[in-house]
CSV table of C-alpha atoms and ligand atoms in Angstrom, one decimal:
chain,number,residue,atom,x,y,z
A,1,UNK,CA,88.7,93.1,116.1
A,2,UNK,CA,88.5,93.4,112.3
A,3,UNK,CA,91.4,94.4,109.9
A,4,UNK,CA,91.4,95.0,106.1
A,5,UNK,CA,94.4,93.2,104.6
A,6,UNK,CA,92.8,91.8,101.4
A,7,UNK,CA,89.5,92.9,99.8
A,8,UNK,CA,88.0,89.5,100.3
A,9,UNK,CA,88.2,90.0,104.1
A,10,UNK,CA,84.9,91.8,103.4
A,11,UNK,CA,81.9,89.8,102.2
A,12,UNK,CA,80.1,91.2,99.2
A,13,UNK,CA,77.2,92.0,101.5
A,14,UNK,CA,79.6,94.0,103.7
A,15,UNK,CA,81.1,95.7,100.6
A,16,UNK,CA,77.7,96.8,99.4
A,17,UNK,CA,76.9,98.2,102.9
A,18,UNK,CA,80.2,100.0,103.0
A,19,UNK,CA,79.6,101.6,99.6
A,20,UNK,CA,76.2,102.7,100.5
A,21,UNK,CA,77.5,104.3,103.7
A,22,UNK,CA,80.2,106.0,101.6
A,23,UNK,CA,77.5,107.3,99.2
A,24,UNK,CA,75.6,108.7,102.2
A,25,UNK,CA,78.8,110.4,103.5
A,26,UNK,CA,79.4,111.9,100.1
A,27,UNK,CA,75.9,113.3,99.9
A,28,UNK,CA,75.5,114.5,103.5
A,29,UNK,CA,79.1,115.1,104.8
A,30,UNK,CA,77.9,117.5,107.5
A,31,UNK,CA,76.0,114.7,109.3
A,32,UNK,CA,79.3,112.9,109.9
A,33,UNK,CA,81.5,115.9,110.8
A,34,UNK,CA,81.8,115.0,114.5
A,35,UNK,CA,81.3,111.2,114.2
A,36,UNK,CA,84.9,110.2,115.1
A,37,UNK,CA,85.7,113.0,117.6
A,38,UNK,CA,88.4,111.9,120.0
A,39,UNK,CA,89.6,109.0,117.8
A,40,UNK,CA,93.0,108.9,116.2
A,41,UNK,CA,94.2,107.4,112.9
A,42,UNK,CA,97.9,106.6,112.4
A,43,UNK,CA,99.2,106.5,108.8
A,44,UNK,CA,102.5,104.6,108.5
A,45,UNK,CA,103.8,105.0,105.0
A,46,UNK,CA,107.0,103.1,104.3
A,47,UNK,CA,106.5,103.9,100.5
A,48,UNK,CA,105.6,107.1,98.7
A,49,UNK,CA,102.0,108.2,98.3
A,50,UNK,CA,99.8,111.2,97.6
A,51,UNK,CA,96.2,110.1,97.3
A,52,UNK,CA,96.1,107.2,99.6
A,53,UNK,CA,97.7,108.8,102.6
A,54,UNK,CA,96.1,112.2,102.2
A,55,UNK,CA,92.6,110.7,101.6
A,56,UNK,CA,93.0,108.6,104.8
A,57,UNK,CA,93.9,111.7,106.7
A,58,UNK,CA,91.2,113.8,105.0
A,59,UNK,CA,88.7,111.1,105.8
A,60,UNK,CA,89.5,111.1,109.6
A,61,UNK,CA,89.7,114.9,109.8
A,62,UNK,CA,86.3,115.1,108.0
A,63,UNK,CA,84.8,113.1,110.8
A,64,UNK,CA,86.3,115.2,113.6
A,65,UNK,CA,89.1,112.7,114.4
A,66,UNK,CA,92.8,113.3,114.7
A,67,UNK,CA,95.7,111.9,112.6
A,68,UNK,CA,99.4,111.2,113.1
A,69,UNK,CA,102.0,109.3,111.3
A,70,UNK,CA,105.0,109.3,109.0
A,71,UNK,CA,105.2,109.6,105.2
A,72,UNK,CA,108.5,107.7,104.6
A,73,UNK,CA,110.6,105.0,106.3
A,74,UNK,CA,113.6,107.3,106.7
A,75,UNK,CA,111.7,109.6,109.0
A,76,UNK,CA,110.8,106.7,111.4
A,77,UNK,CA,112.9,104.5,113.7
A,78,UNK,CA,112.9,101.9,110.8
A,79,UNK,CA,116.0,103.9,109.7
A,80,UNK,CA,117.6,102.9,113.1
A,81,UNK,CA,116.9,99.3,112.5
A,82,UNK,CA,113.6,98.9,114.4
A,83,UNK,CA,111.5,95.9,113.2
A,84,UNK,CA,108.0,96.4,111.7
A,85,UNK,CA,106.5,94.5,114.5
A,86,UNK,CA,108.0,96.7,117.2
A,87,UNK,CA,106.9,99.8,115.3
A,88,UNK,CA,103.3,98.5,115.1
A,89,UNK,CA,103.3,97.5,118.8
A,90,UNK,CA,104.4,101.0,119.6
A,91,UNK,CA,102.0,102.9,117.3
A,92,UNK,CA,99.1,100.8,118.6
A,93,UNK,CA,99.6,102.6,122.0
A,94,UNK,CA,99.0,106.0,120.3
A,95,UNK,CA,96.0,105.5,118.1
A,96,UNK,CA,92.7,103.7,117.4
A,97,UNK,CA,93.3,102.5,113.9
A,98,UNK,CA,96.4,102.1,111.6
A,99,UNK,CA,96.7,102.5,107.8
A,100,UNK,CA,100.0,101.2,106.6
A,101,UNK,CA,101.8,101.0,103.2
A,102,UNK,CA,104.9,98.9,102.9
A,103,UNK,CA,107.1,97.7,100.0
A,104,UNK,CA,107.1,94.1,101.2
A,105,UNK,CA,104.2,91.8,100.2
A,106,UNK,CA,102.6,90.4,103.4
A,107,UNK,CA,103.9,93.1,105.7
A,108,UNK,CA,100.4,94.1,106.9
A,109,UNK,CA,99.6,90.5,107.8
A,110,UNK,CA,102.8,90.5,109.9
A,111,UNK,CA,101.7,93.8,111.5
A,112,UNK,CA,98.3,92.3,112.5
A,113,UNK,CA,100.1,89.9,114.8
A,114,UNK,CA,101.4,92.7,117.1
A,115,UNK,CA,98.7,95.3,116.6
A,116,UNK,CA,96.1,96.0,119.3
A,117,UNK,CA,94.0,98.2,117.0
A,118,UNK,CA,92.6,97.5,113.5
A,119,UNK,CA,95.1,97.5,110.7
A,120,UNK,CA,94.3,98.6,107.1
A,121,UNK,CA,96.5,97.6,104.2
A,122,UNK,CA,97.2,100.7,102.2
A,123,UNK,CA,99.3,98.8,99.7
A,124,UNK,CA,101.8,96.0,100.2
A,125,UNK,CA,104.4,95.8,97.4
A,126,UNK,CA,103.1,94.3,94.2
A,127,UNK,CA,100.4,92.4,96.0
A,128,UNK,CA,97.2,94.1,97.2
A,129,UNK,CA,95.6,97.5,97.7
A,130,UNK,CA,92.1,96.9,99.0
A,131,UNK,CA,91.2,100.5,99.8
A,132,UNK,CA,91.9,101.5,96.2
A,133,UNK,CA,89.5,98.8,95.2
A,134,UNK,CA,86.8,100.3,97.5
A,135,UNK,CA,87.4,103.6,95.6
A,136,UNK,CA,87.2,101.8,92.3
A,137,UNK,CA,84.0,99.9,93.2
A,138,UNK,CA,82.3,103.0,94.4
A,139,UNK,CA,83.2,104.8,91.1
A,140,UNK,CA,82.0,101.9,89.0
A,141,UNK,CA,78.8,101.5,91.0
A,142,UNK,CA,78.0,105.3,90.7
A,143,UNK,CA,78.7,105.3,87.0
A,144,UNK,CA,77.1,102.0,85.9
A,145,UNK,CA,74.5,101.5,88.7
A,146,UNK,CA,75.8,98.0,89.3
A,147,UNK,CA,78.9,95.8,89.8
A,148,UNK,CA,77.7,92.7,88.0
A,149,UNK,CA,77.4,91.9,84.3
A,150,UNK,CA,80.3,94.1,83.2
A,151,UNK,CA,83.2,93.7,80.7
A,152,UNK,CA,86.2,95.1,82.5
A,153,UNK,CA,89.4,95.8,80.6
A,154,UNK,CA,92.6,96.2,82.7
A,155,UNK,CA,95.5,97.7,80.8
A,156,UNK,CA,99.3,97.9,81.2
A,157,UNK,CA,101.2,96.6,84.2
A,158,UNK,CA,99.1,93.7,85.3
A,159,UNK,CA,102.0,91.9,86.8
A,160,UNK,CA,103.1,94.4,89.5
A,161,UNK,CA,100.0,96.5,89.7
A,162,UNK,CA,98.5,95.8,93.1
A,163,UNK,CA,95.4,97.8,92.4
A,164,UNK,CA,94.7,95.4,89.5
A,165,UNK,CA,95.1,92.3,91.7
A,166,UNK,CA,92.6,93.6,94.3
A,167,UNK,CA,90.1,94.8,91.8
A,168,UNK,CA,90.0,91.5,90.0
A,169,UNK,CA,89.6,89.7,93.4
A,170,UNK,CA,86.7,91.9,94.2
A,171,UNK,CA,84.9,92.0,90.9
A,172,UNK,CA,85.2,88.3,90.2
A,173,UNK,CA,82.7,87.8,93.0
A,174,UNK,CA,79.9,89.5,91.0
A,175,UNK,CA,78.0,87.4,88.5
A,176,UNK,CA,78.5,88.1,84.8
A,177,UNK,CA,81.7,90.0,85.1
A,178,UNK,CA,84.3,89.2,82.4
A,179,UNK,CA,87.9,90.5,82.3
A,180,UNK,CA,89.9,91.6,79.3
A,181,UNK,CA,93.6,91.7,80.3
A,182,UNK,CA,95.6,94.0,78.0
A,183,UNK,CA,99.4,94.0,78.6
A,184,UNK,CA,102.7,93.2,77.0
A,185,UNK,CA,103.7,89.5,77.5
A,186,UNK,CA,106.2,90.6,80.2
A,187,UNK,CA,103.6,92.3,82.3
A,188,UNK,CA,100.8,89.8,82.2
A,189,UNK,CA,98.7,89.0,85.3
A,190,UNK,CA,100.5,86.6,87.6
A,191,UNK,CA,99.5,82.9,87.0
A,192,UNK,CA,98.1,82.5,90.5
A,193,UNK,CA,95.5,85.0,89.6
A,194,UNK,CA,94.5,83.7,86.2
A,195,UNK,CA,94.4,80.2,87.8
A,196,UNK,CA,92.0,81.5,90.4
A,197,UNK,CA,89.8,82.9,87.6
A,198,UNK,CA,89.9,79.5,85.8
A,199,UNK,CA,89.1,77.6,89.0
A,200,UNK,CA,86.0,79.6,89.4
A,201,UNK,CA,84.9,79.5,85.8
A,202,UNK,CA,85.2,83.2,85.3
A,203,UNK,CA,85.6,84.4,81.7
A,204,UNK,CA,88.8,86.2,80.8
A,205,UNK,CA,90.8,87.0,77.7
A,206,UNK,CA,94.4,88.2,77.3
A,207,UNK,CA,95.3,90.7,74.5
A,208,UNK,CA,98.2,92.9,73.5
A,209,UNK,CA,96.6,95.6,71.5
A,210,UNK,CA,94.2,98.0,73.3
A,211,UNK,CA,92.5,98.9,70.0
A,212,UNK,CA,91.2,95.3,69.8
A,213,UNK,CA,89.6,95.5,73.2
A,214,UNK,CA,88.3,99.0,73.3
A,215,UNK,CA,85.0,98.5,71.4
A,216,UNK,CA,83.9,95.7,73.7
A,217,UNK,CA,84.5,97.3,77.1
A,218,UNK,CA,82.2,98.8,79.8
A,219,UNK,CA,85.1,99.8,82.0
A,220,UNK,CA,88.7,100.5,81.1
A,221,UNK,CA,91.1,100.4,84.1
A,222,UNK,CA,94.4,102.0,83.0
A,223,UNK,CA,97.5,101.6,85.2
A,224,UNK,CA,101.1,102.9,85.3
A,225,UNK,CA,104.1,100.7,84.7
A,226,UNK,CA,105.4,100.1,88.3
A,227,UNK,CA,108.9,101.3,87.8
A,228,UNK,CA,109.9,100.7,91.5
A,229,UNK,CA,109.2,96.9,91.2
A,230,UNK,CA,111.5,96.4,88.2
A,231,UNK,CA,114.8,94.7,88.7
A,232,UNK,CA,116.3,96.4,85.7
A,233,UNK,CA,115.8,100.0,84.4
A,234,UNK,CA,116.3,99.0,80.8
A,235,UNK,CA,113.2,96.8,80.9
A,236,UNK,CA,111.2,99.6,82.4
A,237,UNK,CA,112.3,102.1,79.7
A,238,UNK,CA,111.4,99.5,77.0
A,239,UNK,CA,107.9,98.9,78.4
A,240,UNK,CA,106.9,102.2,79.9
A,241,UNK,CA,105.2,103.7,76.8
A,242,UNK,CA,103.6,100.6,75.4
A,243,UNK,CA,100.1,102.0,75.9
A,244,UNK,CA,99.0,105.6,75.6
A,245,UNK,CA,95.2,106.3,75.6
A,246,UNK,CA,94.4,109.2,73.3
A,247,UNK,CA,91.2,110.8,72.0
A,248,UNK,CA,91.8,108.9,68.7
A,249,UNK,CA,91.7,105.6,70.6
A,250,UNK,CA,88.7,106.7,72.7
A,251,UNK,CA,86.8,107.1,69.4
A,252,UNK,CA,86.9,103.3,69.1
A,253,UNK,CA,85.0,102.8,72.4
A,254,UNK,CA,81.4,102.8,73.4
A,255,UNK,CA,79.8,106.1,74.5
A,256,UNK,CA,79.0,104.3,77.7
A,257,UNK,CA,82.7,103.3,78.4
A,258,UNK,CA,84.1,104.6,81.7
A,259,UNK,CA,87.9,105.1,82.1
A,260,UNK,CA,89.4,104.7,85.5
A,261,UNK,CA,92.9,105.0,86.7
A,262,UNK,CA,94.2,104.7,90.4
A,263,UNK,CA,96.7,107.4,89.6
A,264,UNK,CA,99.4,108.6,89.5
A,265,UNK,CA,99.5,108.6,85.7
A,266,UNK,CA,102.7,108.9,83.8
A,267,UNK,CA,102.2,108.8,80.1
A,268,UNK,CA,99.5,106.1,79.7
A,269,UNK,CA,96.6,108.5,79.4
A,270,UNK,CA,97.0,111.7,77.4
A,271,UNK,CA,95.8,114.8,79.2
A,272,UNK,CA,93.8,115.4,76.1
A,273,UNK,CA,91.4,112.6,77.3
A,274,UNK,CA,90.7,114.4,80.6
A,275,UNK,CA,87.8,116.4,79.2
A,276,UNK,CA,86.1,113.4,77.7
A,277,UNK,CA,83.0,112.7,79.8
A,278,UNK,CA,83.9,109.1,79.9
A,279,UNK,CA,87.1,109.8,81.8
A,280,UNK,CA,86.2,109.5,85.5
A,281,UNK,CA,89.6,109.2,87.2
A,282,UNK,CA,89.4,112.5,89.0
A,283,UNK,CA,85.9,111.7,90.4
A,284,UNK,CA,87.4,108.4,91.4
A,285,UNK,CA,89.9,110.4,93.5
A,286,UNK,CA,87.0,112.2,95.3
A,287,UNK,CA,85.3,108.9,96.1
A,288,UNK,CA,88.6,107.7,97.8
A,289,UNK,CA,87.9,110.1,100.7
A,290,UNK,CA,84.3,108.8,101.3
A,291,UNK,CA,85.1,105.1,101.1
A,292,UNK,CA,87.9,105.6,103.7
A,293,UNK,CA,85.5,107.5,106.0
A,294,UNK,CA,83.1,104.5,105.7
A,295,UNK,CA,85.8,102.0,106.3
A,296,UNK,CA,87.3,103.7,109.3
A,297,UNK,CA,83.7,104.0,110.7
A,298,UNK,CA,83.0,100.3,110.2
A,299,UNK,CA,86.3,99.1,111.7
A,300,UNK,CA,85.9,101.3,114.7
A,301,UNK,CA,82.3,100.2,115.3
A,302,UNK,CA,83.5,96.6,115.5
A,303,UNK,CA,86.4,97.5,117.7
A,304,UNK,CA,84.3,99.6,120.1
B,1,NCD,C1,98.5,103.1,93.3
B,1,NCD,C2,99.4,102.3,94.2
B,1,NCD,O1,100.0,102.9,95.1
B,1,NCD,O2,99.4,101.1,94.0
B,1,NCD,N1,98.2,104.4,93.6
B,1,NCD,C3,97.3,104.7,94.5
B,1,NCD,O3,97.3,104.2,95.6
B,1,NCD,N2,96.3,105.5,94.1
B,1,NCD,C4,98.8,102.9,91.8
B,1,NCD,C5,100.2,103.3,91.4
B,1,NCD,O4,101.1,103.7,92.2
B,1,NCD,O5,100.5,103.1,90.2
């Protein structure tokens, strides 16, 4: 049985296959309409979500499968004191695959020990978010035609942003990718991740001003400051509006730049940027449904 806890659980060969399947699903959705008939996905969300949970559900429903689950810890027996492992053991009796989001780093790994069906990490604290990375990779591949030889800028909360951590882990496996890390000093990428880049000889630079980076980038990956991970509200308030992407700043960038954002956005991208053809974050949302269809299909194939 296969799970998806970290993006590197998939080889680059498997990733490429999965993205190709997602492309096929996007172009011929009718051919997959009944492909998971009789199968059930459980979405266990111990933390808020709009896109991730609904795209998982939409993915399973688009393939004729069924969905069940909960959207907050308070509406499950967690509120009565049930352990995560007992919840997972229970839910495994009702479904064929589980997608879970949890505020604690490592919770999905603990879940795997009691699960009798595949488990997908839909975000664990400030750690990882591999299915957002699938969405990001599909978007970059569609826009650029490749995943190698790209200069990727990641901007804002690189410390707590789990989508950033998983995207770097995935993209650093493709040759010729360099990273430009744009953040205030307090929100820099954790040292274990920059160390991993150094160990593998991958080129990266760290900057504070987005204006300095913009002209050099192929991809700009914006993120929100992760308020829920801060220990102190005053720090959040001080840092939350450090970066705001505007049409004036976009004028500094290449006509071939693409701007991604996992969403939700708060203030970091002005809505005035939305009509710029280089802003692809809403198409990125659309891709989220097809990569999750592909992932569910692959995990259930192995499990069958
Ligand atoms: C992200 C997350 O939950 O980490 N959202 C998402 O899944 N699309 C990013 C965020 O919440 O800032």
